[in-house]
Structure formats: C-alpha cells, structure tokens
Amino acid sequence: MPNFTQNQLQKITTDIFEAGGVPSDEAEIIGELLVASNLAGHDSHGVIRIPQYIGLIDAGLIQPGAPMHIERESTSHALLNGNWGFGHVIAQKAMSLAIEKAKSSTISAISVYNCNHIGRIGSYPLMAAEAGMVGITMVNAGGTARYVAPFGGSDGRLATNPLAIATPTRNGHPILLDITSSVVAQGKIRVAFNRGEPVPLGWLINSEGEPTQDPRDLMESPQGALLPLGGIAGHKGYALGLMIDILGGALSGAGCSGSGNTRLQNGVLMIALDIANFTALDDFYEHVDGLIAHMKASPTAPGFDEILAPGEIEARQTERRQREGIPIDDETWRQIQETAMEVGLSELKF
Ligand code: NAD
C-alpha cells in the first residue's frame, strides 16, 4: 500500500484536475479539501473520488470554472445557483459568504442548488469555527442517491443526508460533529467494496430486507439499502435524514427524494452564527471547555480507554498522517494512476 505526504498527494490531485480541465485556483481548492479528508481519516471522501469527479467532468456534469450566481440576497441570507460548477469550490465560497454576512447580521443562512458533490461536509463549518463562529452545514442529494431505507422500510429512498456542526474552543481543536443520518456514509461501503472486506452487521440490508455484511449488496444489483442512524432507535436517524432532505433540497429548490431527479447534486444549507454577538467569547469558551472536561471525566465503560470529543479522532488522525504519511490502498492508487493516464499525464510527478 503506497504512502504519501500531504504535499505529494495534494500535488497529484491538483495536477490531475488541472490536466482534466479545471482552472488551477479551483484545482488547488479541490486538492486541499480531498487530501484534508484523507488526513482526517475519512478516506471515503478523499482522493478515492478523483476518478469519479474526472468522469463527471468528462460527462459534462461538472463544469469547472462555472460562475456562481447570487439569485436572492439580504443582509443575512442568500440563494446561490452554483451553475453546476465544482461542488467543493461552490461550498467553500458559500460558507465564506455565510461568515461575511454573519459578521454584520450575527446569523446568516446560505442555500445552494445546481451544486455538485461537496465532499466531506465537516470542512465548511470548520471555516466558521476558525473565524470564531459556529458553523452548520447540511446537504441532501437533490433527490438522487436513494441508498437509505426509511425506518420500517426495505429499500433505499433517502440519501445519506449528512449534518455537520463546528464550534471553536479556546485552545484546542474545534468541536466537530460531522455525521450522516444513515449508519455510515455510502463512501465507507465503497471503500470496503474496493478492499474486498465485509462491513459490520447493522450497516446494511440486502434486497430482501435482511441484514448483510457484504458491501456488494449495496454496490451491485440487486441493490439493498443502508440503514438509518440509530439501530433500534432508527426512527430518529430517519427523521433527521428527512428534515435534512427538506432543508437541503426543498429550501434551495435542488429537489427532495421522490422528485424523480436523476442528476446527482448536493442541495446545501450553510449557517453561520457569530458567537460574540450573543455572549463574550471568553464566557462561551469557558462553557464549552467545561462541558468537554465534564464528559472526559466520566469513568470509562468496559472496552473504552477514554472519552473523546466529536472531531478529536479526526484532529489526532490529521496530526498522525501529517507526520507519518497517508496510506492509499492499492486499488484506489491503481484507479488514480489510470485516471491520470486518461487526462494525458503519462507520468505523475510528486
Ligand atoms: P462517522 O461515522 O465516522 O462519524 C464521524 C463523526 O463522529 C465525527 O464528528 C467524529 O468526530 C465523531 N466520532 C467518531 N468516533 C467518535 C468517538 N469515539 N467519540 C466521539 N465522537 C466520535 O462518519 P460518517 O457519518 O460515516 O460520515 C463520513 C463522512 O461522509 C463525513 O465527513 C460526511 O461529511 C461525509 N458525507 C458527505 C456527503 C455528501 O453528499 N457530500 C454525504 C454523506 C456523507
């Protein structure tokens, strides 16, 4: 399994997208965000996506360099038409706009449609946390990617509709919730499928509605479904996924599951909250730090070494992979090299 430094993997990614027709400033953003996912340990949203995104560019479904239009706007909100540009680029601009607006309006909401897949959604609320704000991002799939069974159902009707919330802390890394409303992201099934490994019980049902550990039951036909978050309380994950479908897809006009849409997109909602306009930042940090310390002081249950804050695993993994390198599985590396050849890079320099 090859191992790369952050810089090497960013260069590989940026070079492939530039050769694939993406303007260099956009290719840089994509390289940065895909590799940040790998660094954080979310390989499902990292460079494994290069072949998929290049395929979408070739098919004319991602239009690199497309200008983003603000269609409606007030001091505290905007509706953006992404014009089918690169999702990561649109999403980064949308959260930047949310942060700018929240500086004067305290709270802002930006809704986006005609936007391709934005990747790991936790990247965007982290931008707000870095600006001393709370950031919230949620997306649906514009009515496509119907992988998740409704609670009590036996086929895929919803996308994995994720929610991410980040809040700054005084000294440590931000607290980051970044979760799908399904048990796991579909990309995690793709990673297991590429590796030929089984997935844990409780993630999937097959096309008969029976529990299965075989990723082929989602990746191949006849297709089963991912289960909603929550196990025996799956009604909560289902309800969460449904609300995210509405806030991501109905508010923006991207479309909800059942709309009959076939073109994959992320219907996006970005929210920024300027903490300092509610309370002194110092007081806020004191509450947050105290809360986390209180959690960590809980005596650990059998099988656990410590209590973690949301986002801590990713922050630690990022530090480790920045030090030790990012391992890329052989099948993913083979696909990346193949894609490089397809866009005319006979040799990858890194
Ligand atoms: P996951 O199940 O790994 O959960 C991640 C979250 O749980 C993080 O906030 C993490 O810090 C927290 N966490 C994990 N272990 C913890 C522990 N022991 N203690 C405390 N907190 C812990 O991730 P997922 O739900 O499978 O989602 C994976 C990724 O997929 C996310 O980054 C998401 O943004 C992305 N995604 C994107 C799309 C899209 O359409 N753009 C769709 C679905 C998912």
PDB file of C-alpha atoms and ligand atoms in Angstrom, residues 42 44-45 117-122 139-140 160 162 176-180 182-185 188 266 308-314, ligand 1:
ATOM      1  CA  HIS A  42     -12.251   9.960   6.046  1.00  0.00           C
ATOM      2  CA  SER A  44     -14.223   7.740   1.635  1.00  0.00           C
ATOM      3  CA  HIS A  45     -14.266  11.464   0.772  1.00  0.00           C
ATOM      4  CA  HIS A 117     -20.941  16.808  -4.582  1.00  0.00           C
ATOM      5  CA  ILE A 118     -19.201  18.957  -1.932  1.00  0.00           C
ATOM      6  CA  GLY A 119     -17.295  16.067  -0.303  1.00  0.00           C
ATOM      7  CA  ARG A 120     -16.665  15.936   3.432  1.00  0.00           C
ATOM      8  CA  ILE A 121     -19.167  18.478   4.708  1.00  0.00           C
ATOM      9  CA  GLY A 122     -17.287  18.994   8.011  1.00  0.00           C
ATOM     10  CA  VAL A 139     -26.868  18.619   2.419  1.00  0.00           C
ATOM     11  CA  ASN A 140     -29.228  16.299   0.602  1.00  0.00           C
ATOM     12  CA  THR A 160     -27.296   9.627   3.452  1.00  0.00           C
ATOM     13  CA  PRO A 162     -25.301  14.464   6.461  1.00  0.00           C
ATOM     14  CA  LEU A 176     -16.877  18.986  15.125  1.00  0.00           C
ATOM     15  CA  LEU A 177     -19.973  16.905  14.618  1.00  0.00           C
ATOM     16  CA  ASP A 178     -19.881  15.531  11.063  1.00  0.00           C
ATOM     17  CA  ILE A 179     -22.320  12.683  10.584  1.00  0.00           C
ATOM     18  CA  THR A 180     -24.569  11.104   8.039  1.00  0.00           C
ATOM     19  CA  SER A 182     -27.556   6.858   7.896  1.00  0.00           C
ATOM     20  CA  VAL A 183     -25.473   4.451  10.000  1.00  0.00           C
ATOM     21  CA  VAL A 184     -22.459   5.311   7.800  1.00  0.00           C
ATOM     22  CA  ALA A 185     -21.636   7.182   4.607  1.00  0.00           C
ATOM     23  CA  LYS A 188     -17.496   3.755   3.516  1.00  0.00           C
ATOM     24  CA  ASN A 266     -25.910  18.472  -3.154  1.00  0.00           C
ATOM     25  CA  LEU A 308     -13.395  11.696  23.082  1.00  0.00           C
ATOM     26  CA  ALA A 309     -14.938  14.951  21.925  1.00  0.00           C
ATOM     27  CA  PRO A 310     -16.534  14.981  18.461  1.00  0.00           C
ATOM     28  CA  GLY A 311     -13.810  15.935  15.990  1.00  0.00           C
ATOM     29  CA  GLU A 312     -10.992  14.687  18.231  1.00  0.00           C
ATOM     30  CA  ILE A 313     -10.415  11.453  16.306  1.00  0.00           C
ATOM     31  CA  GLU A 314     -10.076  13.427  13.074  1.00  0.00           C
TER      32      GLU A 314
HETATM   33  P1  NAD B   1     -18.508   8.649  11.169  1.00  0.00           P
HETATM   34  O1  NAD B   1     -19.461   7.543  11.437  1.00  0.00           O
HETATM   35  O2  NAD B   1     -17.051   8.316  11.158  1.00  0.00           O
HETATM   36  O3  NAD B   1     -18.778   9.772  12.264  1.00  0.00           O
HETATM   37  C1  NAD B   1     -17.954  10.887  12.316  1.00  0.00           C
HETATM   38  C2  NAD B   1     -18.337  11.770  13.473  1.00  0.00           C
HETATM   39  O4  NAD B   1     -18.383  11.057  14.696  1.00  0.00           O
HETATM   40  C3  NAD B   1     -17.272  12.848  13.673  1.00  0.00           C
HETATM   41  O5  NAD B   1     -17.873  14.009  14.157  1.00  0.00           O
HETATM   42  C4  NAD B   1     -16.364  12.176  14.702  1.00  0.00           C
HETATM   43  O6  NAD B   1     -15.544  13.108  15.388  1.00  0.00           O
HETATM   44  C5  NAD B   1     -17.380  11.558  15.603  1.00  0.00           C
HETATM   45  N1  NAD B   1     -16.818  10.426  16.355  1.00  0.00           N
HETATM   46  C6  NAD B   1     -16.341   9.271  15.827  1.00  0.00           C
HETATM   47  N2  NAD B   1     -15.930   8.449  16.823  1.00  0.00           N
HETATM   48  C7  NAD B   1     -16.144   9.109  17.987  1.00  0.00           C
HETATM   49  C8  NAD B   1     -15.931   8.793  19.367  1.00  0.00           C
HETATM   50  N3  NAD B   1     -15.398   7.630  19.735  1.00  0.00           N
HETATM   51  N4  NAD B   1     -16.269   9.694  20.297  1.00  0.00           N
HETATM   52  C9  NAD B   1     -16.799  10.890  19.927  1.00  0.00           C
HETATM   53  N5  NAD B   1     -17.045  11.249  18.645  1.00  0.00           N
HETATM   54  C10 NAD B   1     -16.709  10.370  17.689  1.00  0.00           C
HETATM   55  O7  NAD B   1     -18.775   9.401   9.790  1.00  0.00           O
HETATM   56  P2  NAD B   1     -19.974   9.198   8.752  1.00  0.00           P
HETATM   57  O8  NAD B   1     -21.265   9.501   9.395  1.00  0.00           O
HETATM   58  O9  NAD B   1     -19.806   7.861   8.122  1.00  0.00           O
HETATM   59  O10 NAD B   1     -19.649  10.312   7.665  1.00  0.00           O
HETATM   60  C11 NAD B   1     -18.415  10.247   6.952  1.00  0.00           C
HETATM   61  C12 NAD B   1     -18.189  11.456   6.098  1.00  0.00           C
HETATM   62  O11 NAD B   1     -19.029  11.418   4.961  1.00  0.00           O
HETATM   63  C13 NAD B   1     -18.474  12.790   6.745  1.00  0.00           C
HETATM   64  O12 NAD B   1     -17.284  13.552   6.687  1.00  0.00           O
HETATM   65  C14 NAD B   1     -19.585  13.425   5.893  1.00  0.00           C
HETATM   66  O13 NAD B   1     -19.429  14.812   5.753  1.00  0.00           O
HETATM   67  C15 NAD B   1     -19.387  12.743   4.589  1.00  0.00           C
HETATM   68  N6  NAD B   1     -20.593  12.719   3.741  1.00  0.00           N
HETATM   69  C16 NAD B   1     -20.771  13.605   2.711  1.00  0.00           C
HETATM   70  C17 NAD B   1     -21.893  13.528   1.888  1.00  0.00           C
HETATM   71  C18 NAD B   1     -22.127  14.465   0.725  1.00  0.00           C
HETATM   72  O14 NAD B   1     -23.110  14.278  -0.028  1.00  0.00           O
HETATM   73  N7  NAD B   1     -21.323  15.474   0.470  1.00  0.00           N
HETATM   74  C19 NAD B   1     -22.875  12.570   2.124  1.00  0.00           C
HETATM   75  C20 NAD B   1     -22.684  11.713   3.192  1.00  0.00           C
HETATM   76  C21 NAD B   1     -21.545  11.780   3.987  1.00  0.00           C
END
